[in-house]
Amino acid sequence: MSRRPLVREVPPTSWYFRHPLYLRYMSREITCIFVAAYCVLLVVGLQRLSSGPAAWEAFLLGLRSADSIVFHLLALAASVYHAATWFGATHKAMPIQIGEDFVQPNVISGAHYVVWVVLSFVILYLAGVF
Amino acid sequence: MTQMKERLVQLEVLRYNPDTDTEAHFQRYEVTCYEEWVVLDALNKVKADIDPTLNFRWSCHMAVCGSCGMMINGEPKLSCHTFLRDYEGVIRVEPLAHFPIERDLVTAPDDFMEKLKRVKPYIIPKEKKPISEGEYKQTPAQLMKFRQYSMCINCMLCYAACPEYGLSPSFIGPAALTMAHRYNQDSRDGGRMERQEVVATHEGVWECTFVGACSEACPAHVDPASALQQMKITSSIDWIVEHLIPGGKK
């Protein structure tokens, strides 16, 4: 008797609907689009700044538009989700072993949150908010 | 003694006979089971009382051998470790996803076995010494560094959970790469650079996009996702040392 195994194809585009975990993964991947778009916006801002005061003022005016504010809110939400899910996973990529025990995951993710808050305040300070 | 409660269980099982079928199809069985039973018990009752042609693998019935992996209501599970009391309605039982179906619930594990061999899942001693010099010693802390990764029972549930493996079958995959990490982390081992030829490739850790489903599915509480992410970091450091640091070499 010869073998005739049945191979089942995985749908290339709709596989992520098969499990809630896959959907959560894809939702995190999609946040990268907003993170990348915001990086492009920063580069455009730098280019405008180097083009003189008039260009810079026009850029700032554009930032105050309703579309821009909606984009910034979406980008902020996406970035926070991206960061929070990454912090939650860092103990997998960077476990810390002390003697025979490993540092608890919430300590590692908690340290990331502390550094995030401190760095955010440093940036706000440098930007002259305080 | 407390009387065990009986229940009529409906199973929808994917069937495939390579001698007669060109496609797989579902077959419905109704079988009386005890509430305390696992899905494997229900399948055994079907085979004993209703349909002796139904094929499935099992051996230990205690979540140790890793033989009875199946998709149960779409989730990769050991059928000996999946209790009927946790399910209502029809229970859908399919062969492990992403593997070819040999017959009914039996899948062909050849691809996994081949990949496992490729990562050299054994100790390659740092320095060979004669038996007369005694054993290679290890502290408890050195053991803990890799212990969880050594708990793998080769059940392949992580492959059935991993969408990357389903989409790119050349991916070495979670369990085999985790086994590479287990030996890389062993203080007695010196074979990491040999394994890197398989690990640090597009088919190796770089095919993994960290979905994390492998770790959720593992019945032995191994965390393959963590092993793969750690190997990405060491592989990146290898690349930096080799390409960006003057005089640096692997």
PDB file of N, CA and C in Angstrom, chain A residues 67-128:
ATOM      1  N   ASP A  67      -7.968  67.157  10.257  1.00  0.00           N
ATOM      2  CA  ASP A  67      -7.435  65.890   9.754  1.00  0.00           C
ATOM      3  C   ASP A  67      -6.165  65.497  10.501  1.00  0.00           C
ATOM      4  N   SER A  68      -5.309  66.505  10.701  1.00  0.00           N
ATOM      5  CA  SER A  68      -4.037  66.250  11.381  1.00  0.00           C
ATOM      6  C   SER A  68      -4.267  65.804  12.819  1.00  0.00           C
ATOM      7  N   ILE A  69      -5.228  66.461  13.493  1.00  0.00           N
ATOM      8  CA  ILE A  69      -5.482  66.101  14.902  1.00  0.00           C
ATOM      9  C   ILE A  69      -6.034  64.667  14.984  1.00  0.00           C
ATOM     10  N   VAL A  70      -6.934  64.323  14.067  1.00  0.00           N
ATOM     11  CA  VAL A  70      -7.475  62.947  14.043  1.00  0.00           C
ATOM     12  C   VAL A  70      -6.337  61.955  13.812  1.00  0.00           C
ATOM     13  N   PHE A  71      -5.443  62.273  12.844  1.00  0.00           N
ATOM     14  CA  PHE A  71      -4.317  61.381  12.563  1.00  0.00           C
ATOM     15  C   PHE A  71      -3.439  61.218  13.803  1.00  0.00           C
ATOM     16  N   HIS A  72      -3.165  62.340  14.483  1.00  0.00           N
ATOM     17  CA  HIS A  72      -2.295  62.278  15.673  1.00  0.00           C
ATOM     18  C   HIS A  72      -2.921  61.426  16.778  1.00  0.00           C
ATOM     19  N   LEU A  73      -4.238  61.556  16.951  1.00  0.00           N
ATOM     20  CA  LEU A  73      -4.910  60.737  17.979  1.00  0.00           C
ATOM     21  C   LEU A  73      -4.823  59.253  17.634  1.00  0.00           C
ATOM     22  N   LEU A  74      -5.058  58.936  16.341  1.00  0.00           N
ATOM     23  CA  LEU A  74      -4.969  57.532  15.910  1.00  0.00           C
ATOM     24  C   LEU A  74      -3.535  57.017  16.071  1.00  0.00           C
ATOM     25  N   ALA A  75      -2.557  57.835  15.677  1.00  0.00           N
ATOM     26  CA  ALA A  75      -1.151  57.437  15.762  1.00  0.00           C
ATOM     27  C   ALA A  75      -0.742  57.248  17.222  1.00  0.00           C
ATOM     28  N   LEU A  76      -1.264  58.100  18.106  1.00  0.00           N
ATOM     29  CA  LEU A  76      -0.948  57.977  19.533  1.00  0.00           C
ATOM     30  C   LEU A  76      -1.516  56.651  20.079  1.00  0.00           C
ATOM     31  N   ALA A  77      -2.780  56.389  19.753  1.00  0.00           N
ATOM     32  CA  ALA A  77      -3.406  55.148  20.226  1.00  0.00           C
ATOM     33  C   ALA A  77      -2.650  53.931  19.704  1.00  0.00           C
ATOM     34  N   ALA A  78      -2.290  53.968  18.411  1.00  0.00           N
ATOM     35  CA  ALA A  78      -1.575  52.832  17.811  1.00  0.00           C
ATOM     36  C   ALA A  78      -0.203  52.655  18.466  1.00  0.00           C
ATOM     37  N   SER A  79       0.483  53.774  18.728  1.00  0.00           N
ATOM     38  CA  SER A  79       1.824  53.697  19.325  1.00  0.00           C
ATOM     39  C   SER A  79       1.761  53.158  20.749  1.00  0.00           C
ATOM     40  N   VAL A  80       0.755  53.611  21.511  1.00  0.00           N
ATOM     41  CA  VAL A  80       0.613  53.130  22.892  1.00  0.00           C
ATOM     42  C   VAL A  80       0.323  51.630  22.898  1.00  0.00           C
ATOM     43  N   TYR A  81      -0.570  51.193  21.992  1.00  0.00           N
ATOM     44  CA  TYR A  81      -0.884  49.758  21.901  1.00  0.00           C
ATOM     45  C   TYR A  81       0.359  48.965  21.505  1.00  0.00           C
ATOM     46  N   HIS A  82       1.104  49.476  20.537  1.00  0.00           N
ATOM     47  CA  HIS A  82       2.323  48.821  20.057  1.00  0.00           C
ATOM     48  C   HIS A  82       3.341  48.691  21.195  1.00  0.00           C
ATOM     49  N   ALA A  83       3.529  49.806  21.925  1.00  0.00           N
ATOM     50  CA  ALA A  83       4.513  49.812  23.012  1.00  0.00           C
ATOM     51  C   ALA A  83       4.080  48.879  24.143  1.00  0.00           C
ATOM     52  N   ALA A  84       2.786  48.967  24.531  1.00  0.00           N
ATOM     53  CA  ALA A  84       2.309  48.160  25.663  1.00  0.00           C
ATOM     54  C   ALA A  84       2.426  46.668  25.358  1.00  0.00           C
ATOM     55  N   THR A  85       2.086  46.267  24.121  1.00  0.00           N
ATOM     56  CA  THR A  85       2.177  44.841  23.777  1.00  0.00           C
ATOM     57  C   THR A  85       3.636  44.400  23.698  1.00  0.00           C
ATOM     58  N   TRP A  86       4.511  45.307  23.276  1.00  0.00           N
ATOM     59  CA  TRP A  86       5.937  44.958  23.245  1.00  0.00           C
ATOM     60  C   TRP A  86       6.486  44.830  24.673  1.00  0.00           C
ATOM     61  N   PHE A  87       6.134  45.771  25.540  1.00  0.00           N
ATOM     62  CA  PHE A  87       6.609  45.690  26.931  1.00  0.00           C
ATOM     63  C   PHE A  87       6.158  44.372  27.568  1.00  0.00           C
ATOM     64  N   GLY A  88       4.934  43.963  27.228  1.00  0.00           N
ATOM     65  CA  GLY A  88       4.403  42.713  27.786  1.00  0.00           C
ATOM     66  C   GLY A  88       5.136  41.486  27.295  1.00  0.00           C
ATOM     67  N   ALA A  89       5.856  41.635  26.187  1.00  0.00           N
ATOM     68  CA  ALA A  89       6.548  40.471  25.604  1.00  0.00           C
ATOM     69  C   ALA A  89       8.055  40.497  25.830  1.00  0.00           C
ATOM     70  N   THR A  90       8.572  41.581  26.403  1.00  0.00           N
ATOM     71  CA  THR A  90      10.038  41.714  26.504  1.00  0.00           C
ATOM     72  C   THR A  90      10.683  40.629  27.365  1.00  0.00           C
ATOM     73  N   HIS A  91       9.928  40.132  28.366  1.00  0.00           N
ATOM     74  CA  HIS A  91      10.544  39.107  29.215  1.00  0.00           C
ATOM     75  C   HIS A  91      10.833  37.828  28.437  1.00  0.00           C
ATOM     76  N   LYS A  92      10.148  37.663  27.302  1.00  0.00           N
ATOM     77  CA  LYS A  92      10.420  36.479  26.486  1.00  0.00           C
ATOM     78  C   LYS A  92      11.739  36.653  25.728  1.00  0.00           C
ATOM     79  N   ALA A  93      11.948  37.851  25.188  1.00  0.00           N
ATOM     80  CA  ALA A  93      13.157  38.092  24.398  1.00  0.00           C
ATOM     81  C   ALA A  93      14.374  38.344  25.284  1.00  0.00           C
ATOM     82  N   MET A  94      14.141  38.950  26.446  1.00  0.00           N
ATOM     83  CA  MET A  94      15.267  39.317  27.311  1.00  0.00           C
ATOM     84  C   MET A  94      15.033  38.858  28.748  1.00  0.00           C
ATOM     85  N   PRO A  95      15.022  37.550  28.973  1.00  0.00           N
ATOM     86  CA  PRO A  95      14.842  37.069  30.351  1.00  0.00           C
ATOM     87  C   PRO A  95      16.077  37.386  31.180  1.00  0.00           C
ATOM     88  N   ILE A  96      15.863  37.660  32.456  1.00  0.00           N
ATOM     89  CA  ILE A  96      16.999  37.950  33.349  1.00  0.00           C
ATOM     90  C   ILE A  96      17.041  36.861  34.413  1.00  0.00           C
ATOM     91  N   GLN A  97      18.137  36.118  34.430  1.00  0.00           N
ATOM     92  CA  GLN A  97      18.285  35.036  35.398  1.00  0.00           C
ATOM     93  C   GLN A  97      19.194  35.500  36.534  1.00  0.00           C
ATOM     94  N   ILE A  98      18.704  35.344  37.772  1.00  0.00           N
ATOM     95  CA  ILE A  98      19.527  35.648  38.947  1.00  0.00           C
ATOM     96  C   ILE A  98      19.626  34.353  39.752  1.00  0.00           C
ATOM     97  N   GLY A  99      20.801  33.778  39.763  1.00  0.00           N
ATOM     98  CA  GLY A  99      20.969  32.476  40.409  1.00  0.00           C
ATOM     99  C   GLY A  99      20.149  31.432  39.673  1.00  0.00           C
ATOM    100  N   GLU A 100      19.298  30.719  40.411  1.00  0.00           N
ATOM    101  CA  GLU A 100      18.482  29.684  39.775  1.00  0.00           C
ATOM    102  C   GLU A 100      17.131  30.222  39.309  1.00  0.00           C
ATOM    103  N   ASP A 101      16.801  31.461  39.678  1.00  0.00           N
ATOM    104  CA  ASP A 101      15.469  32.004  39.377  1.00  0.00           C
ATOM    105  C   ASP A 101      15.521  33.056  38.280  1.00  0.00           C
ATOM    106  N   PHE A 102      14.364  33.224  37.639  1.00  0.00           N
ATOM    107  CA  PHE A 102      14.223  34.269  36.630  1.00  0.00           C
ATOM    108  C   PHE A 102      13.418  35.426  37.216  1.00  0.00           C
ATOM    109  N   VAL A 103      13.804  36.659  36.842  1.00  0.00           N
ATOM    110  CA  VAL A 103      13.058  37.841  37.276  1.00  0.00           C
ATOM    111  C   VAL A 103      11.638  37.746  36.712  1.00  0.00           C
ATOM    112  N   GLN A 104      10.635  38.075  37.536  1.00  0.00           N
ATOM    113  CA  GLN A 104       9.231  37.965  37.126  1.00  0.00           C
ATOM    114  C   GLN A 104       8.940  38.865  35.918  1.00  0.00           C
ATOM    115  N   PRO A 105       8.103  38.380  34.987  1.00  0.00           N
ATOM    116  CA  PRO A 105       7.778  39.170  33.781  1.00  0.00           C
ATOM    117  C   PRO A 105       7.248  40.572  34.100  1.00  0.00           C
ATOM    118  N   ASN A 106       6.400  40.689  35.153  1.00  0.00           N
ATOM    119  CA  ASN A 106       5.830  42.014  35.430  1.00  0.00           C
ATOM    120  C   ASN A 106       6.871  43.007  35.933  1.00  0.00           C
ATOM    121  N   VAL A 107       7.973  42.510  36.517  1.00  0.00           N
ATOM    122  CA  VAL A 107       9.050  43.404  36.942  1.00  0.00           C
ATOM    123  C   VAL A 107       9.761  43.972  35.710  1.00  0.00           C
ATOM    124  N   ILE A 108       9.997  43.084  34.712  1.00  0.00           N
ATOM    125  CA  ILE A 108      10.676  43.525  33.485  1.00  0.00           C
ATOM    126  C   ILE A 108       9.789  44.505  32.705  1.00  0.00           C
ATOM    127  N   SER A 109       8.500  44.164  32.542  1.00  0.00           N
ATOM    128  CA  SER A 109       7.625  45.087  31.801  1.00  0.00           C
ATOM    129  C   SER A 109       7.427  46.375  32.605  1.00  0.00           C
ATOM    130  N   GLY A 110       7.332  46.259  33.951  1.00  0.00           N
ATOM    131  CA  GLY A 110       7.176  47.445  34.803  1.00  0.00           C
ATOM    132  C   GLY A 110       8.360  48.392  34.654  1.00  0.00           C
ATOM    133  N   ALA A 111       9.579  47.833  34.574  1.00  0.00           N
ATOM    134  CA  ALA A 111      10.780  48.664  34.406  1.00  0.00           C
ATOM    135  C   ALA A 111      10.711  49.434  33.089  1.00  0.00           C
ATOM    136  N   HIS A 112      10.174  48.773  32.054  1.00  0.00           N
ATOM    137  CA  HIS A 112      10.036  49.462  30.762  1.00  0.00           C
ATOM    138  C   HIS A 112       9.074  50.642  30.868  1.00  0.00           C
ATOM    139  N   TYR A 113       7.954  50.444  31.605  1.00  0.00           N
ATOM    140  CA  TYR A 113       6.991  51.545  31.779  1.00  0.00           C
ATOM    141  C   TYR A 113       7.634  52.715  32.521  1.00  0.00           C
ATOM    142  N   VAL A 114       8.441  52.397  33.555  1.00  0.00           N
ATOM    143  CA  VAL A 114       9.097  53.456  34.337  1.00  0.00           C
ATOM    144  C   VAL A 114      10.037  54.265  33.432  1.00  0.00           C
ATOM    145  N   VAL A 115      10.849  53.543  32.638  1.00  0.00           N
ATOM    146  CA  VAL A 115      11.789  54.232  31.729  1.00  0.00           C
ATOM    147  C   VAL A 115      11.007  55.066  30.715  1.00  0.00           C
ATOM    148  N   TRP A 116       9.882  54.541  30.230  1.00  0.00           N
ATOM    149  CA  TRP A 116       9.033  55.257  29.255  1.00  0.00           C
ATOM    150  C   TRP A 116       8.546  56.582  29.845  1.00  0.00           C
ATOM    151  N   VAL A 117       8.044  56.534  31.072  1.00  0.00           N
ATOM    152  CA  VAL A 117       7.523  57.742  31.722  1.00  0.00           C
ATOM    153  C   VAL A 117       8.657  58.748  31.941  1.00  0.00           C
ATOM    154  N   VAL A 118       9.802  58.256  32.445  1.00  0.00           N
ATOM    155  CA  VAL A 118      10.938  59.152  32.723  1.00  0.00           C
ATOM    156  C   VAL A 118      11.399  59.828  31.429  1.00  0.00           C
ATOM    157  N   LEU A 119      11.572  59.030  30.364  1.00  0.00           N
ATOM    158  CA  LEU A 119      12.027  59.600  29.082  1.00  0.00           C
ATOM    159  C   LEU A 119      11.012  60.594  28.524  1.00  0.00           C
ATOM    160  N   SER A 120       9.716  60.291  28.707  1.00  0.00           N
ATOM    161  CA  SER A 120       8.683  61.219  28.216  1.00  0.00           C
ATOM    162  C   SER A 120       8.787  62.567  28.929  1.00  0.00           C
ATOM    163  N   PHE A 121       9.031  62.525  30.264  1.00  0.00           N
ATOM    164  CA  PHE A 121       9.183  63.778  31.002  1.00  0.00           C
ATOM    165  C   PHE A 121      10.444  64.522  30.570  1.00  0.00           C
ATOM    166  N   VAL A 122      11.535  63.778  30.317  1.00  0.00           N
ATOM    167  CA  VAL A 122      12.779  64.426  29.867  1.00  0.00           C
ATOM    168  C   VAL A 122      12.528  65.157  28.546  1.00  0.00           C
ATOM    169  N   ILE A 123      11.823  64.496  27.622  1.00  0.00           N
ATOM    170  CA  ILE A 123      11.551  65.109  26.310  1.00  0.00           C
ATOM    171  C   ILE A 123      10.647  66.333  26.470  1.00  0.00           C
ATOM    172  N   LEU A 124       9.627  66.211  27.333  1.00  0.00           N
ATOM    173  CA  LEU A 124       8.738  67.360  27.569  1.00  0.00           C
ATOM    174  C   LEU A 124       9.518  68.519  28.194  1.00  0.00           C
ATOM    175  N   TYR A 125      10.484  68.178  29.076  1.00  0.00           N
ATOM    176  CA  TYR A 125      11.310  69.211  29.725  1.00  0.00           C
ATOM    177  C   TYR A 125      12.170  69.907  28.671  1.00  0.00           C
ATOM    178  N   LEU A 126      12.809  69.108  27.800  1.00  0.00           N
ATOM    179  CA  LEU A 126      13.681  69.660  26.769  1.00  0.00           C
ATOM    180  C   LEU A 126      12.871  70.503  25.786  1.00  0.00           C
ATOM    181  N   ALA A 127      11.570  70.131  25.625  1.00  0.00           N
ATOM    182  CA  ALA A 127      10.714  70.898  24.697  1.00  0.00           C
ATOM    183  C   ALA A 127      10.186  72.176  25.347  1.00  0.00           C
ATOM    184  N   GLY A 128      10.539  72.370  26.639  1.00  0.00           N
ATOM    185  CA  GLY A 128      10.155  73.601  27.319  1.00  0.00           C
ATOM    186  C   GLY A 128       8.741  73.612  27.864  1.00  0.00           C
TER     187      GLY A 128
END
